Amino acid sequence: MSICIVNIAPGDLLSIESQLERRSWAFVDGVLSKGALDALRAEAFVDFRAGAFAPARIGKGIEKQRIQELRSDCVRWLDRSGATQAQLAYWQLMDQLRERLRVFFRVHLERAELHFAVYPKGSFYAPHVDQFRAQGDRIFSVITYLNPDWKPGDGGELRIHHLDSSFEDLSPLHGRLVCFRSDEILHEVLPALEQRVSVTGWIRRDAFIL
Ligand code: OGA
Ligand code: MN
């Protein structure tokens, strides 16, 4: 089956830049086509059922450990070389976003990394910042949700914490993209009462995985 590829609209890129400039986080709805979103979700589930996901880990190197009290999602890293058509569309979306943010913020942004994430019922991710303390390689976090039937009451909101301890909650709706400064934005995932799927990535300034 061939999927119509609509990655991200120019107006969405403009909106993301201006939201990021104003408050260091941004969201837009309706990225990709419904066909591509549905295909990504289906592909995540095929891999999930095949046991290709691993419990997510926190930290890096010898500090890397599974801390169940902090997060309980499972992830599967994606490789561009083995990408399906829908995954390729998402890699292209990340390229478009990276290029725009590179020019707009005048920063070096070398590449993106991506994984699927599945939060089984009851899973969450406690408040955290994405950039590893010792390294500044993750510059922007980018998450697109793949949940066509998400309803109010299903939980799983992304909670963005502000410095004045107020917060904003975003439901993980199909085709909603969230982008924020990896070094700045404290955020968490509230317990998901239904299985919650996303494709999560980081736009990085380094060339290679260390
Ligand atoms: C993460 C994360 C948020 C979300 O993977 O680091 O914070 O809404 N995800 O899935
Ligand atoms: Mn995070």
mmCIF file with all atom_site columns, C-alpha atoms and ligand atoms in Angstrom:
data_model
loop_
_atom_site.group_PDB
_atom_site.id
_atom_site.type_symbol
_atom_site.label_atom_id
_atom_site.label_alt_id
_atom_site.label_comp_id
_atom_site.label_asym_id
_atom_site.label_entity_id
_atom_site.label_seq_id
_atom_site.pdbx_PDB_ins_code
_atom_site.Cartn_x
_atom_site.Cartn_y
_atom_site.Cartn_z
_atom_site.occupancy
_atom_site.B_iso_or_equiv
_atom_site.pdbx_formal_charge
_atom_site.auth_seq_id
_atom_site.auth_comp_id
_atom_site.auth_asym_id
_atom_site.auth_atom_id
_atom_site.pdbx_PDB_model_num
ATOM   1   C  CA . MET A 1 1   ? 0.000   0.000  0.000  1.00 0.00 ? 1   MET A CA 1
ATOM   2   C  CA . SER A 1 2   ? 1.358   3.416  -0.793 1.00 0.00 ? 2   SER A CA 1
ATOM   3   C  CA . ILE A 1 3   ? 1.037   6.160  1.790  1.00 0.00 ? 3   ILE A CA 1
ATOM   4   C  CA . CYS A 1 4   ? 0.494   9.789  0.923  1.00 0.00 ? 4   CYS A CA 1
ATOM   5   C  CA . ILE A 1 5   ? 3.439   11.655 2.433  1.00 0.00 ? 5   ILE A CA 1
ATOM   6   C  CA . VAL A 1 6   ? 2.637   14.979 4.049  1.00 0.00 ? 6   VAL A CA 1
ATOM   7   C  CA . ASN A 1 7   ? 5.333   15.601 6.636  1.00 0.00 ? 7   ASN A CA 1
ATOM   8   C  CA . ILE A 1 8   ? 4.903   18.970 8.249  1.00 0.00 ? 8   ILE A CA 1
ATOM   9   C  CA . ALA A 1 9   ? 3.240   22.100 6.911  1.00 0.00 ? 9   ALA A CA 1
ATOM   10  C  CA . PRO A 1 10  ? 5.253   25.341 6.533  1.00 0.00 ? 10  PRO A CA 1
ATOM   11  C  CA . GLY A 1 11  ? 2.798   27.069 8.884  1.00 0.00 ? 11  GLY A CA 1
ATOM   12  C  CA . ASP A 1 12  ? 3.503   24.447 11.547 1.00 0.00 ? 12  ASP A CA 1
ATOM   13  C  CA . LEU A 1 13  ? 7.259   25.010 11.282 1.00 0.00 ? 13  LEU A CA 1
ATOM   14  C  CA . LEU A 1 14  ? 6.692   28.750 11.680 1.00 0.00 ? 14  LEU A CA 1
ATOM   15  C  CA . SER A 1 15  ? 4.449   28.169 14.673 1.00 0.00 ? 15  SER A CA 1
ATOM   16  C  CA . ILE A 1 16  ? 6.994   25.842 16.338 1.00 0.00 ? 16  ILE A CA 1
ATOM   17  C  CA . GLU A 1 17  ? 9.824   28.398 15.964 1.00 0.00 ? 17  GLU A CA 1
ATOM   18  C  CA . SER A 1 18  ? 7.804   31.203 17.425 1.00 0.00 ? 18  SER A CA 1
ATOM   19  C  CA . GLN A 1 19  ? 6.443   29.136 20.323 1.00 0.00 ? 19  GLN A CA 1
ATOM   20  C  CA . LEU A 1 20  ? 9.966   27.878 21.122 1.00 0.00 ? 20  LEU A CA 1
ATOM   21  C  CA . GLU A 1 21  ? 11.346  31.381 21.061 1.00 0.00 ? 21  GLU A CA 1
ATOM   22  C  CA . ARG A 1 22  ? 8.616   32.600 23.390 1.00 0.00 ? 22  ARG A CA 1
ATOM   23  C  CA . ARG A 1 23  ? 8.469   29.804 25.973 1.00 0.00 ? 23  ARG A CA 1
ATOM   24  C  CA . SER A 1 24  ? 10.973  27.035 25.047 1.00 0.00 ? 24  SER A CA 1
ATOM   25  C  CA . TRP A 1 25  ? 8.237   24.545 24.202 1.00 0.00 ? 25  TRP A CA 1
ATOM   26  C  CA . ALA A 1 26  ? 5.780   24.168 21.335 1.00 0.00 ? 26  ALA A CA 1
ATOM   27  C  CA . PHE A 1 27  ? 3.067   21.943 20.021 1.00 0.00 ? 27  PHE A CA 1
ATOM   28  C  CA . VAL A 1 28  ? 1.148   21.600 16.776 1.00 0.00 ? 28  VAL A CA 1
ATOM   29  C  CA . ASP A 1 29  ? -1.626  19.220 15.779 1.00 0.00 ? 29  ASP A CA 1
ATOM   30  C  CA . GLY A 1 30  ? -2.086  17.335 12.538 1.00 0.00 ? 30  GLY A CA 1
ATOM   31  C  CA . VAL A 1 31  ? 1.453   16.455 11.471 1.00 0.00 ? 31  VAL A CA 1
ATOM   32  C  CA . LEU A 1 32  ? 1.878   13.680 8.877  1.00 0.00 ? 32  LEU A CA 1
ATOM   33  C  CA . SER A 1 33  ? -1.075  12.067 7.102  1.00 0.00 ? 33  SER A CA 1
ATOM   34  C  CA . LYS A 1 34  ? -3.567  9.837  8.880  1.00 0.00 ? 34  LYS A CA 1
ATOM   35  C  CA . GLY A 1 35  ? -2.240  6.921  6.790  1.00 0.00 ? 35  GLY A CA 1
ATOM   36  C  CA . ALA A 1 36  ? 1.338   7.527  7.951  1.00 0.00 ? 36  ALA A CA 1
ATOM   37  C  CA . LEU A 1 37  ? 0.292   7.942  11.604 1.00 0.00 ? 37  LEU A CA 1
ATOM   38  C  CA . ASP A 1 38  ? -1.765  4.745  11.507 1.00 0.00 ? 38  ASP A CA 1
ATOM   39  C  CA . ALA A 1 39  ? 1.091   2.884  9.816  1.00 0.00 ? 39  ALA A CA 1
ATOM   40  C  CA . LEU A 1 40  ? 3.602   4.067  12.442 1.00 0.00 ? 40  LEU A CA 1
ATOM   41  C  CA . ARG A 1 41  ? 1.307   2.936  15.232 1.00 0.00 ? 41  ARG A CA 1
ATOM   42  C  CA . ALA A 1 42  ? 0.779   -0.454 13.589 1.00 0.00 ? 42  ALA A CA 1
ATOM   43  C  CA . GLU A 1 43  ? 4.538   -0.874 13.075 1.00 0.00 ? 43  GLU A CA 1
ATOM   44  C  CA . ALA A 1 44  ? 5.217   -0.024 16.717 1.00 0.00 ? 44  ALA A CA 1
ATOM   45  C  CA . PHE A 1 45  ? 2.744   -2.718 17.777 1.00 0.00 ? 45  PHE A CA 1
ATOM   46  C  CA . VAL A 1 46  ? 4.202   -5.345 15.437 1.00 0.00 ? 46  VAL A CA 1
ATOM   47  C  CA . ASP A 1 47  ? 7.615   -4.769 17.038 1.00 0.00 ? 47  ASP A CA 1
ATOM   48  C  CA . PHE A 1 48  ? 6.129   -4.596 20.525 1.00 0.00 ? 48  PHE A CA 1
ATOM   49  C  CA . ARG A 1 49  ? 4.354   -7.930 20.157 1.00 0.00 ? 49  ARG A CA 1
ATOM   50  C  CA . ALA A 1 50  ? 7.501   -9.455 18.667 1.00 0.00 ? 50  ALA A CA 1
ATOM   51  C  CA . GLY A 1 51  ? 9.357   -8.537 21.865 1.00 0.00 ? 51  GLY A CA 1
ATOM   52  C  CA . ALA A 1 52  ? 11.607  -5.980 20.141 1.00 0.00 ? 52  ALA A CA 1
ATOM   53  C  CA . PHE A 1 53  ? 11.029  -3.301 22.796 1.00 0.00 ? 53  PHE A CA 1
ATOM   54  C  CA . ALA A 1 54  ? 13.241  -2.977 25.862 1.00 0.00 ? 54  ALA A CA 1
ATOM   55  C  CA . PRO A 1 55  ? 12.367  -1.417 29.196 1.00 0.00 ? 55  PRO A CA 1
ATOM   56  C  CA . ALA A 1 56  ? 13.498  2.187  28.992 1.00 0.00 ? 56  ALA A CA 1
ATOM   57  C  CA . ARG A 1 57  ? 16.623  3.121  30.878 1.00 0.00 ? 57  ARG A CA 1
ATOM   58  C  CA . ILE A 1 58  ? 17.779  6.308  32.468 1.00 0.00 ? 58  ILE A CA 1
ATOM   59  C  CA . GLY A 1 59  ? 21.217  7.884  32.344 1.00 0.00 ? 59  GLY A CA 1
ATOM   60  C  CA . LYS A 1 60  ? 24.211  6.880  30.302 1.00 0.00 ? 60  LYS A CA 1
ATOM   61  C  CA . GLY A 1 61  ? 27.131  4.429  30.389 1.00 0.00 ? 61  GLY A CA 1
ATOM   62  C  CA . ILE A 1 62  ? 27.714  2.824  33.762 1.00 0.00 ? 62  ILE A CA 1
ATOM   63  C  CA . GLU A 1 63  ? 25.119  5.103  35.277 1.00 0.00 ? 63  GLU A CA 1
ATOM   64  C  CA . LYS A 1 64  ? 22.534  3.593  32.961 1.00 0.00 ? 64  LYS A CA 1
ATOM   65  C  CA . GLN A 1 65  ? 20.035  1.676  34.955 1.00 0.00 ? 65  GLN A CA 1
ATOM   66  C  CA . ARG A 1 66  ? 16.437  0.654  35.028 1.00 0.00 ? 66  ARG A CA 1
ATOM   67  C  CA . ILE A 1 67  ? 14.705  2.673  37.673 1.00 0.00 ? 67  ILE A CA 1
ATOM   68  C  CA . GLN A 1 68  ? 11.141  1.514  37.699 1.00 0.00 ? 68  GLN A CA 1
ATOM   69  C  CA . GLU A 1 69  ? 10.056  4.176  40.164 1.00 0.00 ? 69  GLU A CA 1
ATOM   70  C  CA . LEU A 1 70  ? 11.025  6.857  37.636 1.00 0.00 ? 70  LEU A CA 1
ATOM   71  C  CA . ARG A 1 71  ? 9.720   5.503  34.359 1.00 0.00 ? 71  ARG A CA 1
ATOM   72  C  CA . SER A 1 72  ? 7.909   2.392  33.194 1.00 0.00 ? 72  SER A CA 1
ATOM   73  C  CA . ASP A 1 73  ? 7.677   2.750  29.416 1.00 0.00 ? 73  ASP A CA 1
ATOM   74  C  CA . CYS A 1 74  ? 9.357   0.490  26.836 1.00 0.00 ? 74  CYS A CA 1
ATOM   75  C  CA . VAL A 1 75  ? 11.302  1.718  23.823 1.00 0.00 ? 75  VAL A CA 1
ATOM   76  C  CA . ARG A 1 76  ? 12.551  0.513  20.483 1.00 0.00 ? 76  ARG A CA 1
ATOM   77  C  CA . TRP A 1 77  ? 15.252  2.578  18.766 1.00 0.00 ? 77  TRP A CA 1
ATOM   78  C  CA . LEU A 1 78  ? 14.754  3.216  15.045 1.00 0.00 ? 78  LEU A CA 1
ATOM   79  C  CA . ASP A 1 79  ? 17.358  2.934  12.361 1.00 0.00 ? 79  ASP A CA 1
ATOM   80  C  CA . ARG A 1 80  ? 17.022  5.038  9.247  1.00 0.00 ? 80  ARG A CA 1
ATOM   81  C  CA . SER A 1 81  ? 18.557  2.399  7.023  1.00 0.00 ? 81  SER A CA 1
ATOM   82  C  CA . GLY A 1 82  ? 15.831  -0.128 7.809  1.00 0.00 ? 82  GLY A CA 1
ATOM   83  C  CA . ALA A 1 83  ? 12.987  2.408  7.756  1.00 0.00 ? 83  ALA A CA 1
ATOM   84  C  CA . THR A 1 84  ? 9.555   1.606  6.352  1.00 0.00 ? 84  THR A CA 1
ATOM   85  C  CA . GLN A 1 85  ? 7.816   4.188  4.163  1.00 0.00 ? 85  GLN A CA 1
ATOM   86  C  CA . ALA A 1 86  ? 6.020   5.732  7.136  1.00 0.00 ? 86  ALA A CA 1
ATOM   87  C  CA . GLN A 1 87  ? 9.193   5.787  9.232  1.00 0.00 ? 87  GLN A CA 1
ATOM   88  C  CA . LEU A 1 88  ? 11.025  7.449  6.369  1.00 0.00 ? 88  LEU A CA 1
ATOM   89  C  CA . ALA A 1 89  ? 8.312   10.119 6.280  1.00 0.00 ? 89  ALA A CA 1
ATOM   90  C  CA . TYR A 1 90  ? 8.974   10.738 9.967  1.00 0.00 ? 90  TYR A CA 1
ATOM   91  C  CA . TRP A 1 91  ? 12.755  10.893 9.494  1.00 0.00 ? 91  TRP A CA 1
ATOM   92  C  CA . GLN A 1 92  ? 12.063  13.486 6.774  1.00 0.00 ? 92  GLN A CA 1
ATOM   93  C  CA . LEU A 1 93  ? 9.862   15.458 9.155  1.00 0.00 ? 93  LEU A CA 1
ATOM   94  C  CA . MET A 1 94  ? 12.745  15.456 11.651 1.00 0.00 ? 94  MET A CA 1
ATOM   95  C  CA . ASP A 1 95  ? 15.116  16.663 8.895  1.00 0.00 ? 95  ASP A CA 1
ATOM   96  C  CA . GLN A 1 96  ? 12.749  19.522 8.045  1.00 0.00 ? 96  GLN A CA 1
ATOM   97  C  CA . LEU A 1 97  ? 12.425  20.529 11.676 1.00 0.00 ? 97  LEU A CA 1
ATOM   98  C  CA . ARG A 1 98  ? 16.172  20.260 12.315 1.00 0.00 ? 98  ARG A CA 1
ATOM   99  C  CA . GLU A 1 99  ? 16.975  22.451 9.322  1.00 0.00 ? 99  GLU A CA 1
ATOM   100 C  CA . ARG A 1 100 ? 14.452  25.102 10.378 1.00 0.00 ? 100 ARG A CA 1
ATOM   101 C  CA . LEU A 1 101 ? 15.622  25.197 13.986 1.00 0.00 ? 101 LEU A CA 1
ATOM   102 C  CA . ARG A 1 102 ? 19.286  25.228 12.926 1.00 0.00 ? 102 ARG A CA 1
ATOM   103 C  CA . VAL A 1 103 ? 18.747  28.322 10.803 1.00 0.00 ? 103 VAL A CA 1
ATOM   104 C  CA . PHE A 1 104 ? 16.337  30.047 13.180 1.00 0.00 ? 104 PHE A CA 1
ATOM   105 C  CA . PHE A 1 105 ? 18.364  29.578 16.370 1.00 0.00 ? 105 PHE A CA 1
ATOM   106 C  CA . ARG A 1 106 ? 21.754  29.621 14.604 1.00 0.00 ? 106 ARG A CA 1
ATOM   107 C  CA . VAL A 1 107 ? 22.947  26.511 16.369 1.00 0.00 ? 107 VAL A CA 1
ATOM   108 C  CA . HIS A 1 108 ? 24.735  23.469 15.028 1.00 0.00 ? 108 HIS A CA 1
ATOM   109 C  CA . LEU A 1 109 ? 22.274  20.583 14.822 1.00 0.00 ? 109 LEU A CA 1
ATOM   110 C  CA . GLU A 1 110 ? 23.936  17.530 13.386 1.00 0.00 ? 110 GLU A CA 1
ATOM   111 C  CA . ARG A 1 111 ? 21.413  14.727 13.465 1.00 0.00 ? 111 ARG A CA 1
ATOM   112 C  CA . ALA A 1 112 ? 18.341  13.187 15.036 1.00 0.00 ? 112 ALA A CA 1
ATOM   113 C  CA . GLU A 1 113 ? 17.760  9.995  16.987 1.00 0.00 ? 113 GLU A CA 1
ATOM   114 C  CA . LEU A 1 114 ? 14.367  8.321  17.271 1.00 0.00 ? 114 LEU A CA 1
ATOM   115 C  CA . HIS A 1 115 ? 12.601  5.597  19.156 1.00 0.00 ? 115 HIS A CA 1
ATOM   116 C  CA . PHE A 1 116 ? 9.083   4.262  19.465 1.00 0.00 ? 116 PHE A CA 1
ATOM   117 C  CA . ALA A 1 117 ? 7.793   4.340  23.027 1.00 0.00 ? 117 ALA A CA 1
ATOM   118 C  CA . VAL A 1 118 ? 4.964   2.245  24.421 1.00 0.00 ? 118 VAL A CA 1
ATOM   119 C  CA . TYR A 1 119 ? 3.539   3.012  27.844 1.00 0.00 ? 119 TYR A CA 1
ATOM   120 C  CA . PRO A 1 120 ? 1.602   -0.065 28.953 1.00 0.00 ? 120 PRO A CA 1
ATOM   121 C  CA . LYS A 1 121 ? -1.495  0.663  31.064 1.00 0.00 ? 121 LYS A CA 1
ATOM   122 C  CA . GLY A 1 122 ? -0.439  2.264  34.328 1.00 0.00 ? 122 GLY A CA 1
ATOM   123 C  CA . SER A 1 123 ? 2.953   3.466  33.049 1.00 0.00 ? 123 SER A CA 1
ATOM   124 C  CA . PHE A 1 124 ? 4.343   6.936  33.659 1.00 0.00 ? 124 PHE A CA 1
ATOM   125 C  CA . TYR A 1 125 ? 7.552   8.951  33.591 1.00 0.00 ? 125 TYR A CA 1
ATOM   126 C  CA . ALA A 1 126 ? 8.388   11.023 36.663 1.00 0.00 ? 126 ALA A CA 1
ATOM   127 C  CA . PRO A 1 127 ? 9.473   14.692 36.281 1.00 0.00 ? 127 PRO A CA 1
ATOM   128 C  CA . HIS A 1 128 ? 12.817  15.028 34.492 1.00 0.00 ? 128 HIS A CA 1
ATOM   129 C  CA . VAL A 1 129 ? 14.869  17.037 32.005 1.00 0.00 ? 129 VAL A CA 1
ATOM   130 C  CA . ASP A 1 130 ? 16.030  15.200 28.854 1.00 0.00 ? 130 ASP A CA 1
ATOM   131 C  CA . GLN A 1 131 ? 19.581  16.458 28.515 1.00 0.00 ? 131 GLN A CA 1
ATOM   132 C  CA . PHE A 1 132 ? 22.036  14.229 30.340 1.00 0.00 ? 132 PHE A CA 1
ATOM   133 C  CA . ARG A 1 133 ? 23.665  16.245 33.075 1.00 0.00 ? 133 ARG A CA 1
ATOM   134 C  CA . ALA A 1 134 ? 27.239  15.646 31.938 1.00 0.00 ? 134 ALA A CA 1
ATOM   135 C  CA . GLN A 1 135 ? 26.562  16.226 28.244 1.00 0.00 ? 135 GLN A CA 1
ATOM   136 C  CA . GLY A 1 136 ? 24.820  18.853 26.227 1.00 0.00 ? 136 GLY A CA 1
ATOM   137 C  CA . ASP A 1 137 ? 24.205  16.876 23.081 1.00 0.00 ? 137 ASP A CA 1
ATOM   138 C  CA . ARG A 1 138 ? 20.433  16.692 23.092 1.00 0.00 ? 138 ARG A CA 1
ATOM   139 C  CA . ILE A 1 139 ? 19.195  20.138 22.077 1.00 0.00 ? 139 ILE A CA 1
ATOM   140 C  CA . PHE A 1 140 ? 15.508  19.683 21.160 1.00 0.00 ? 140 PHE A CA 1
ATOM   141 C  CA . SER A 1 141 ? 13.124  16.911 22.207 1.00 0.00 ? 141 SER A CA 1
ATOM   142 C  CA . VAL A 1 142 ? 10.430  16.027 19.662 1.00 0.00 ? 142 VAL A CA 1
ATOM   143 C  CA . ILE A 1 143 ? 7.505   13.704 20.376 1.00 0.00 ? 143 ILE A CA 1
ATOM   144 C  CA . THR A 1 144 ? 4.603   12.750 18.113 1.00 0.00 ? 144 THR A CA 1
ATOM   145 C  CA . TYR A 1 145 ? 1.730   10.793 19.573 1.00 0.00 ? 145 TYR A CA 1
ATOM   146 C  CA . LEU A 1 146 ? 0.112   7.819  17.864 1.00 0.00 ? 146 LEU A CA 1
ATOM   147 C  CA . ASN A 1 147 ? -3.168  7.331  19.734 1.00 0.00 ? 147 ASN A CA 1
ATOM   148 C  CA . PRO A 1 148 ? -6.221  7.718  17.466 1.00 0.00 ? 148 PRO A CA 1
ATOM   149 C  CA . ASP A 1 149 ? -8.784  6.818  20.137 1.00 0.00 ? 149 ASP A CA 1
ATOM   150 C  CA . TRP A 1 150 ? -7.432  8.784  23.097 1.00 0.00 ? 150 TRP A CA 1
ATOM   151 C  CA . LYS A 1 151 ? -10.263 10.164 25.272 1.00 0.00 ? 151 LYS A CA 1
ATOM   152 C  CA . PRO A 1 152 ? -10.430 12.617 28.155 1.00 0.00 ? 152 PRO A CA 1
ATOM   153 C  CA . GLY A 1 153 ? -9.925  10.498 31.277 1.00 0.00 ? 153 GLY A CA 1
ATOM   154 C  CA . ASP A 1 154 ? -7.378  8.156  29.638 1.00 0.00 ? 154 ASP A CA 1
ATOM   155 C  CA . GLY A 1 155 ? -4.555  9.967  31.482 1.00 0.00 ? 155 GLY A CA 1
ATOM   156 C  CA . GLY A 1 156 ? -1.078  9.840  29.971 1.00 0.00 ? 156 GLY A CA 1
ATOM   157 C  CA . GLU A 1 157 ? -0.834  13.613 29.614 1.00 0.00 ? 157 GLU A CA 1
ATOM   158 C  CA . LEU A 1 158 ? 2.536   15.204 29.055 1.00 0.00 ? 158 LEU A CA 1
ATOM   159 C  CA . ARG A 1 159 ? 2.861   17.702 31.894 1.00 0.00 ? 159 ARG A CA 1
ATOM   160 C  CA . ILE A 1 160 ? 5.133   20.674 31.182 1.00 0.00 ? 160 ILE A CA 1
ATOM   161 C  CA . HIS A 1 161 ? 6.310   22.311 34.400 1.00 0.00 ? 161 HIS A CA 1
ATOM   162 C  CA . HIS A 1 162 ? 7.002   26.035 34.489 1.00 0.00 ? 162 HIS A CA 1
ATOM   163 C  CA . LEU A 1 163 ? 9.520   27.756 36.752 1.00 0.00 ? 163 LEU A CA 1
ATOM   164 C  CA . ASP A 1 164 ? 6.757   29.303 38.837 1.00 0.00 ? 164 ASP A CA 1
ATOM   165 C  CA . SER A 1 165 ? 5.493   25.736 39.509 1.00 0.00 ? 165 SER A CA 1
ATOM   166 C  CA . SER A 1 166 ? 2.407   26.159 37.344 1.00 0.00 ? 166 SER A CA 1
ATOM   167 C  CA . PHE A 1 167 ? 2.036   23.574 34.586 1.00 0.00 ? 167 PHE A CA 1
ATOM   168 C  CA . GLU A 1 168 ? 0.359   22.706 31.300 1.00 0.00 ? 168 GLU A CA 1
ATOM   169 C  CA . ASP A 1 169 ? -1.054  19.279 30.381 1.00 0.00 ? 169 ASP A CA 1
ATOM   170 C  CA . LEU A 1 170 ? -1.117  17.966 26.821 1.00 0.00 ? 170 LEU A CA 1
ATOM   171 C  CA . SER A 1 171 ? -3.072  14.848 25.860 1.00 0.00 ? 171 SER A CA 1
ATOM   172 C  CA . PRO A 1 172 ? -1.191  12.377 23.633 1.00 0.00 ? 172 PRO A CA 1
ATOM   173 C  CA . LEU A 1 173 ? -3.489  12.821 20.625 1.00 0.00 ? 173 LEU A CA 1
ATOM   174 C  CA . HIS A 1 174 ? -2.892  11.189 17.227 1.00 0.00 ? 174 HIS A CA 1
ATOM   175 C  CA . GLY A 1 175 ? -0.774  13.533 15.104 1.00 0.00 ? 175 GLY A CA 1
ATOM   176 C  CA . ARG A 1 176 ? 0.083   15.975 17.909 1.00 0.00 ? 176 ARG A CA 1
ATOM   177 C  CA . LEU A 1 177 ? 3.750   16.965 17.869 1.00 0.00 ? 177 LEU A CA 1
ATOM   178 C  CA . VAL A 1 178 ? 5.453   18.473 20.907 1.00 0.00 ? 178 VAL A CA 1
ATOM   179 C  CA . CYS A 1 179 ? 8.906   20.027 20.725 1.00 0.00 ? 179 CYS A CA 1
ATOM   180 C  CA . PHE A 1 180 ? 10.891  21.564 23.584 1.00 0.00 ? 180 PHE A CA 1
ATOM   181 C  CA . ARG A 1 181 ? 14.354  22.588 24.725 1.00 0.00 ? 181 ARG A CA 1
ATOM   182 C  CA . SER A 1 182 ? 15.965  19.413 26.085 1.00 0.00 ? 182 SER A CA 1
ATOM   183 C  CA . ASP A 1 183 ? 18.114  21.298 28.594 1.00 0.00 ? 183 ASP A CA 1
ATOM   184 C  CA . GLU A 1 184 ? 15.405  23.530 29.973 1.00 0.00 ? 184 GLU A CA 1
ATOM   185 C  CA . ILE A 1 185 ? 11.964  22.006 30.150 1.00 0.00 ? 185 ILE A CA 1
ATOM   186 C  CA . LEU A 1 186 ? 11.042  19.951 33.196 1.00 0.00 ? 186 LEU A CA 1
ATOM   187 C  CA . HIS A 1 187 ? 8.320   17.510 32.175 1.00 0.00 ? 187 HIS A CA 1
ATOM   188 C  CA . GLU A 1 188 ? 6.652   14.239 33.111 1.00 0.00 ? 188 GLU A CA 1
ATOM   189 C  CA . VAL A 1 189 ? 4.160   11.715 31.748 1.00 0.00 ? 189 VAL A CA 1
ATOM   190 C  CA . LEU A 1 190 ? 1.154   11.182 34.004 1.00 0.00 ? 190 LEU A CA 1
ATOM   191 C  CA . PRO A 1 191 ? 0.020   7.557  34.467 1.00 0.00 ? 191 PRO A CA 1
ATOM   192 C  CA . ALA A 1 192 ? -1.525  6.279  31.233 1.00 0.00 ? 192 ALA A CA 1
ATOM   193 C  CA . LEU A 1 193 ? -4.771  4.410  31.850 1.00 0.00 ? 193 LEU A CA 1
ATOM   194 C  CA . GLU A 1 194 ? -4.721  3.063  28.292 1.00 0.00 ? 194 GLU A CA 1
ATOM   195 C  CA . GLN A 1 195 ? -1.749  1.844  26.306 1.00 0.00 ? 195 GLN A CA 1
ATOM   196 C  CA . ARG A 1 196 ? 0.005   4.967  24.996 1.00 0.00 ? 196 ARG A CA 1
ATOM   197 C  CA . VAL A 1 197 ? 2.187   5.018  21.891 1.00 0.00 ? 197 VAL A CA 1
ATOM   198 C  CA . SER A 1 198 ? 4.547   7.672  20.544 1.00 0.00 ? 198 SER A CA 1
ATOM   199 C  CA . VAL A 1 199 ? 7.558   8.234  18.379 1.00 0.00 ? 199 VAL A CA 1
ATOM   200 C  CA . THR A 1 200 ? 10.082  10.187 20.408 1.00 0.00 ? 200 THR A CA 1
ATOM   201 C  CA . GLY A 1 201 ? 13.289  11.779 19.255 1.00 0.00 ? 201 GLY A CA 1
ATOM   202 C  CA . TRP A 1 202 ? 16.007  14.264 19.927 1.00 0.00 ? 202 TRP A CA 1
ATOM   203 C  CA . ILE A 1 203 ? 17.713  16.706 17.636 1.00 0.00 ? 203 ILE A CA 1
ATOM   204 C  CA . ARG A 1 204 ? 21.366  16.590 18.638 1.00 0.00 ? 204 ARG A CA 1
ATOM   205 C  CA . ARG A 1 205 ? 24.441  18.641 17.984 1.00 0.00 ? 205 ARG A CA 1
ATOM   206 C  CA . ASP A 1 206 ? 26.916  15.730 17.914 1.00 0.00 ? 206 ASP A CA 1
ATOM   207 C  CA . ALA A 1 207 ? 27.701  13.480 14.978 1.00 0.00 ? 207 ALA A CA 1
ATOM   208 C  CA . PHE A 1 208 ? 28.039  10.106 16.662 1.00 0.00 ? 208 PHE A CA 1
ATOM   209 C  CA . ILE A 1 209 ? 26.644  8.186  19.584 1.00 0.00 ? 209 ILE A CA 1
ATOM   210 C  CA . LEU A 1 210 ? 29.287  8.353  22.296 1.00 0.00 ? 210 LEU A CA 1
HETATM 211 C  C1 . OGA B 2 .   ? 10.814  11.094 27.212 1.00 0.00 ? 1   OGA B C1 1
HETATM 212 C  C2 . OGA B 2 .   ? 9.571   11.820 27.534 1.00 0.00 ? 1   OGA B C2 1
HETATM 213 C  C3 . OGA B 2 .   ? 7.289   12.384 27.033 1.00 0.00 ? 1   OGA B C3 1
HETATM 214 C  C4 . OGA B 2 .   ? 6.069   11.866 26.337 1.00 0.00 ? 1   OGA B C4 1
HETATM 215 O  O1 . OGA B 2 .   ? 10.768  10.068 26.524 1.00 0.00 ? 1   OGA B O1 1
HETATM 216 O  O2 . OGA B 2 .   ? 11.900  11.560 27.651 1.00 0.00 ? 1   OGA B O2 1
HETATM 217 O  O3 . OGA B 2 .   ? 9.624   12.667 28.372 1.00 0.00 ? 1   OGA B O3 1
HETATM 218 O  O4 . OGA B 2 .   ? 5.062   12.603 26.320 1.00 0.00 ? 1   OGA B O4 1
HETATM 219 N  N1 . OGA B 2 .   ? 8.433   11.553 26.870 1.00 0.00 ? 1   OGA B N1 1
HETATM 220 O  O5 . OGA B 2 .   ? 6.096   10.747 25.842 1.00 0.00 ? 1   OGA B O5 1
HETATM 221 MN MN . MN  B 3 .   ? 11.597  13.380 28.587 1.00 0.00 ? 2   MN  B MN 1
#
